[in-house]
């Protein structure tokens, strides 16, 4: 393992800017040697020029992290949205609450549907984060808290019905999703207006 690591580092140094720049300077030293300029001290001249070249070489730039592109992120969110749908299908909700939840999930489904809408969504990292948080965190936590609280409510009635809190949470999430859709629509409208101005300006 250690040997492989050393071999990898050596191979990396051979391809590094420091080695390449130093080698070029070292070749210059050999040229000076063959022309008689370096004299009997040519090894010192060659090594010195190599070392100087290695020192002045620009530092290596580490490779950028290989993060998934927005389209790949949306594919992962779609997969999790399908899992969420399977979970919600097994939860017994009051009719009014189920209707409110369906409005929210239908809106998310429209935003995540592959096509031009999803392409616009993918261009906005904050929007992708909002949808991801809603699918992976907000809805599951809200519904799961309702399921747990409903059991306690049946054991100790008299408190606010748990569906009231769930409906309020779903109302907030639905408003947030509608705001996101409006923002994406306005972005597309501005893009259309910019193209109109471009075409008009092009004609003088």
Short mmCIF file of C-alpha atoms in Angstrom, two decimals:
data_model
loop_
_atom_site.label_atom_id
_atom_site.label_comp_id
_atom_site.label_asym_id
_atom_site.label_seq_id
_atom_site.Cartn_x
_atom_site.Cartn_y
_atom_site.Cartn_z
CA UNK A 1 0.00 0.00 0.00
CA UNK A 2 2.77 2.46 0.98
CA UNK A 3 4.79 1.47 -2.10
CA UNK A 4 1.83 2.13 -4.37
CA UNK A 5 1.32 5.52 -2.75
CA UNK A 6 4.96 6.45 -3.30
CA UNK A 7 4.81 5.31 -6.92
CA UNK A 8 1.66 7.37 -7.42
CA UNK A 9 3.28 10.47 -5.94
CA UNK A 10 6.40 10.00 -8.08
CA UNK A 11 4.32 9.57 -11.23
CA UNK A 12 2.32 12.66 -10.28
CA UNK A 13 5.50 14.68 -9.80
CA UNK A 14 6.79 13.63 -13.21
CA UNK A 15 3.67 15.15 -14.76
CA UNK A 16 3.71 18.24 -12.51
CA UNK A 17 4.40 21.77 -13.65
CA UNK A 18 7.42 21.95 -11.35
CA UNK A 19 9.11 18.99 -13.01
CA UNK A 20 8.23 20.14 -16.52
CA UNK A 21 9.49 23.69 -15.92
CA UNK A 22 12.60 22.40 -14.14
CA UNK A 23 13.33 19.97 -16.98
CA UNK A 24 13.07 22.76 -19.55
CA UNK A 25 15.52 24.86 -17.55
CA UNK A 26 17.78 21.83 -17.10
CA UNK A 27 17.82 21.33 -20.88
CA UNK A 28 18.88 24.94 -21.20
CA UNK A 29 21.77 24.08 -18.88
CA UNK A 30 22.77 21.20 -21.17
CA UNK A 31 22.70 23.56 -24.14
CA UNK A 32 25.03 25.91 -22.24
CA UNK A 33 27.26 22.93 -21.51
CA UNK A 34 27.50 21.85 -25.15
CA UNK A 35 28.27 25.41 -26.21
CA UNK A 36 31.09 25.57 -23.67
CA UNK A 37 29.55 28.28 -21.50
CA UNK A 38 29.06 26.14 -18.40
CA UNK A 39 32.61 24.78 -18.42
CA UNK A 40 33.62 22.09 -15.93
CA UNK A 41 30.85 23.08 -13.55
CA UNK A 42 28.09 21.97 -15.93
CA UNK A 43 26.47 19.51 -13.45
CA UNK A 44 26.02 22.33 -10.97
CA UNK A 45 24.64 24.59 -13.71
CA UNK A 46 22.16 21.96 -14.94
CA UNK A 47 20.95 21.08 -11.44
CA UNK A 48 20.78 24.73 -10.44
CA UNK A 49 18.70 25.66 -13.48
CA UNK A 50 16.43 22.66 -12.88
CA UNK A 51 15.92 23.70 -9.24
CA UNK A 52 15.29 27.31 -10.22
CA UNK A 53 12.74 26.24 -12.80
CA UNK A 54 10.97 24.02 -10.27
CA UNK A 55 10.81 26.91 -7.80
CA UNK A 56 9.39 29.46 -10.23
CA UNK A 57 6.83 27.06 -11.71
CA UNK A 58 3.22 27.99 -10.91
CA UNK A 59 1.63 25.83 -8.22
CA UNK A 60 -0.57 22.92 -9.15
CA UNK A 61 -4.29 23.64 -9.19
CA UNK A 62 -6.31 20.89 -7.50
CA UNK A 63 -9.06 19.42 -9.61
CA UNK A 64 -12.56 20.68 -8.93
CA UNK A 65 -14.83 18.31 -6.96
CA UNK A 66 -16.96 16.16 -9.21
CA UNK A 67 -20.36 17.36 -8.03
CA UNK A 68 -23.45 16.07 -9.85
CA UNK A 69 -24.93 18.53 -12.32
CA UNK A 70 -28.41 19.97 -11.60
CA UNK A 71 -30.10 17.52 -13.98
CA UNK A 72 -28.61 14.58 -12.09
CA UNK A 73 -29.77 16.14 -8.82
CA UNK A 74 -33.32 16.37 -10.18
CA UNK A 75 -33.18 12.69 -11.18
CA UNK A 76 -32.33 11.82 -7.58
CA UNK A 77 -35.12 14.05 -6.26
CA UNK A 78 -37.60 12.39 -8.66
CA UNK A 79 -36.60 8.98 -7.30
CA UNK A 80 -37.12 10.19 -3.74
CA UNK A 81 -40.43 11.80 -4.74
CA UNK A 82 -41.61 8.39 -5.96
CA UNK A 83 -40.61 6.87 -2.60
CA UNK A 84 -42.50 9.65 -0.85
CA UNK A 85 -45.59 8.90 -2.91
CA UNK A 86 -45.44 5.23 -1.91
CA UNK A 87 -45.21 6.27 1.75
CA UNK A 88 -48.10 8.74 1.53
CA UNK A 89 -50.29 6.16 -0.16
CA UNK A 90 -50.20 4.08 3.04
CA UNK A 91 -51.12 6.98 5.35
CA UNK A 92 -54.76 7.36 6.32
CA UNK A 93 -55.58 11.09 6.17
CA UNK A 94 -58.87 12.94 6.64
CA UNK A 95 -60.44 13.85 3.26
CA UNK A 96 -59.78 17.59 3.54
CA UNK A 97 -56.17 17.04 4.57
CA UNK A 98 -55.65 14.48 1.82
CA UNK A 99 -56.98 16.99 -0.72
CA UNK A 100 -54.61 19.71 0.48
CA UNK A 101 -51.70 17.28 0.35
CA UNK A 102 -52.67 16.22 -3.18
CA UNK A 103 -52.60 19.84 -4.34
CA UNK A 104 -49.04 20.16 -3.05
CA UNK A 105 -47.78 16.88 -4.50
CA UNK A 106 -49.41 17.63 -7.88
CA UNK A 107 -47.56 20.94 -7.99
CA UNK A 108 -44.26 19.27 -7.11
CA UNK A 109 -44.92 16.60 -9.71
CA UNK A 110 -45.42 19.29 -12.36
CA UNK A 111 -42.17 21.02 -11.38
CA UNK A 112 -40.20 17.77 -11.46
CA UNK A 113 -41.76 16.43 -14.65
CA UNK A 114 -38.93 15.96 -17.20
CA UNK A 115 -39.14 18.64 -19.85
CA UNK A 116 -38.68 22.37 -20.27
CA UNK A 117 -40.10 23.21 -16.82
CA UNK A 118 -37.56 20.96 -15.11
CA UNK A 119 -34.81 22.47 -17.30
CA UNK A 120 -35.69 25.94 -15.98
CA UNK A 121 -35.79 24.55 -12.43
CA UNK A 122 -32.35 22.98 -12.86
CA UNK A 123 -30.85 26.38 -13.69
CA UNK A 124 -31.75 27.73 -10.24
CA UNK A 125 -29.76 26.00 -7.46
CA UNK A 126 -31.88 27.63 -4.73
CA UNK A 127 -35.06 26.34 -6.39
CA UNK A 128 -33.61 22.83 -6.62
CA UNK A 129 -32.70 23.03 -2.92
CA UNK A 130 -36.23 24.16 -2.04
CA UNK A 131 -37.85 21.28 -3.92
CA UNK A 132 -35.37 18.80 -2.47
CA UNK A 133 -36.04 20.00 1.08
CA UNK A 134 -39.81 19.84 0.57
CA UNK A 135 -39.69 16.30 -0.82
CA UNK A 136 -37.05 14.82 1.44
CA UNK A 137 -37.67 16.63 4.70
CA UNK A 138 -40.70 18.90 5.06
CA UNK A 139 -43.52 16.65 3.81
CA UNK A 140 -42.25 13.39 5.39
CA UNK A 141 -41.68 15.06 8.76
CA UNK A 142 -45.06 16.80 8.71
CA UNK A 143 -46.99 13.64 7.84
CA UNK A 144 -45.01 11.42 10.19
CA UNK A 145 -45.54 13.86 13.07
CA UNK A 146 -49.28 13.79 12.29
CA UNK A 147 -49.33 9.98 12.44
CA UNK A 148 -47.58 9.92 15.82
CA UNK A 149 -49.63 12.76 17.31
CA UNK A 150 -52.92 11.25 16.13
CA UNK A 151 -52.21 8.12 18.17
CA UNK A 152 -51.67 10.20 21.32
CA UNK A 153 -54.73 12.31 20.55
CA UNK A 154 -56.88 9.20 20.52
CA UNK A 155 -55.45 8.17 23.89
CA UNK A 156 -55.83 11.64 25.45
CA UNK A 157 -58.51 13.60 23.58
CA UNK A 158 -59.21 17.26 24.22
CA UNK A 159 -56.25 18.83 22.46
CA UNK A 160 -56.27 20.48 19.03
CA UNK A 161 -56.87 17.87 16.33
CA UNK A 162 -53.49 16.90 14.81
CA UNK A 163 -54.85 17.38 11.28
CA UNK A 164 -55.19 21.10 11.99
CA UNK A 165 -51.44 21.45 12.39
CA UNK A 166 -50.80 19.23 9.37
CA UNK A 167 -53.13 21.34 7.22
CA UNK A 168 -51.39 24.53 8.37
CA UNK A 169 -48.02 23.02 7.54
CA UNK A 170 -49.23 21.89 4.13
CA UNK A 171 -50.67 25.36 3.49
CA UNK A 172 -47.25 26.91 4.13
CA UNK A 173 -45.50 24.38 1.90
CA UNK A 174 -48.06 24.85 -0.86
CA UNK A 175 -47.63 28.62 -0.72
CA UNK A 176 -43.86 28.15 -0.91
CA UNK A 177 -44.20 25.87 -3.94
CA UNK A 178 -46.55 28.34 -5.66
CA UNK A 179 -44.05 31.13 -4.98
CA UNK A 180 -41.30 29.00 -6.51
CA UNK A 181 -43.41 28.34 -9.61
CA UNK A 182 -44.17 32.05 -9.93
CA UNK A 183 -40.48 32.91 -9.66
CA UNK A 184 -39.58 30.42 -12.38
CA UNK A 185 -42.36 31.79 -14.59
CA UNK A 186 -41.12 35.35 -14.10
CA UNK A 187 -37.58 34.24 -14.96
CA UNK A 188 -38.81 32.77 -18.22
CA UNK A 189 -40.87 35.90 -18.93
CA UNK A 190 -37.79 38.10 -18.45
CA UNK A 191 -35.86 35.86 -20.79
CA UNK A 192 -38.58 36.26 -23.41
CA UNK A 193 -38.62 40.04 -22.97
CA UNK A 194 -34.83 40.18 -23.32
CA UNK A 195 -35.02 38.23 -26.57
CA UNK A 196 -37.69 40.61 -27.86
CA UNK A 197 -35.50 43.63 -27.11
CA UNK A 198 -32.54 41.92 -28.76
CA UNK A 199 -34.48 41.32 -31.96
CA UNK A 200 -35.83 44.88 -31.97
CA UNK A 201 -32.39 46.38 -31.32
CA UNK A 202 -30.85 44.24 -34.05
CA UNK A 203 -33.11 45.87 -36.60
CA UNK A 204 -31.97 49.29 -35.45
#
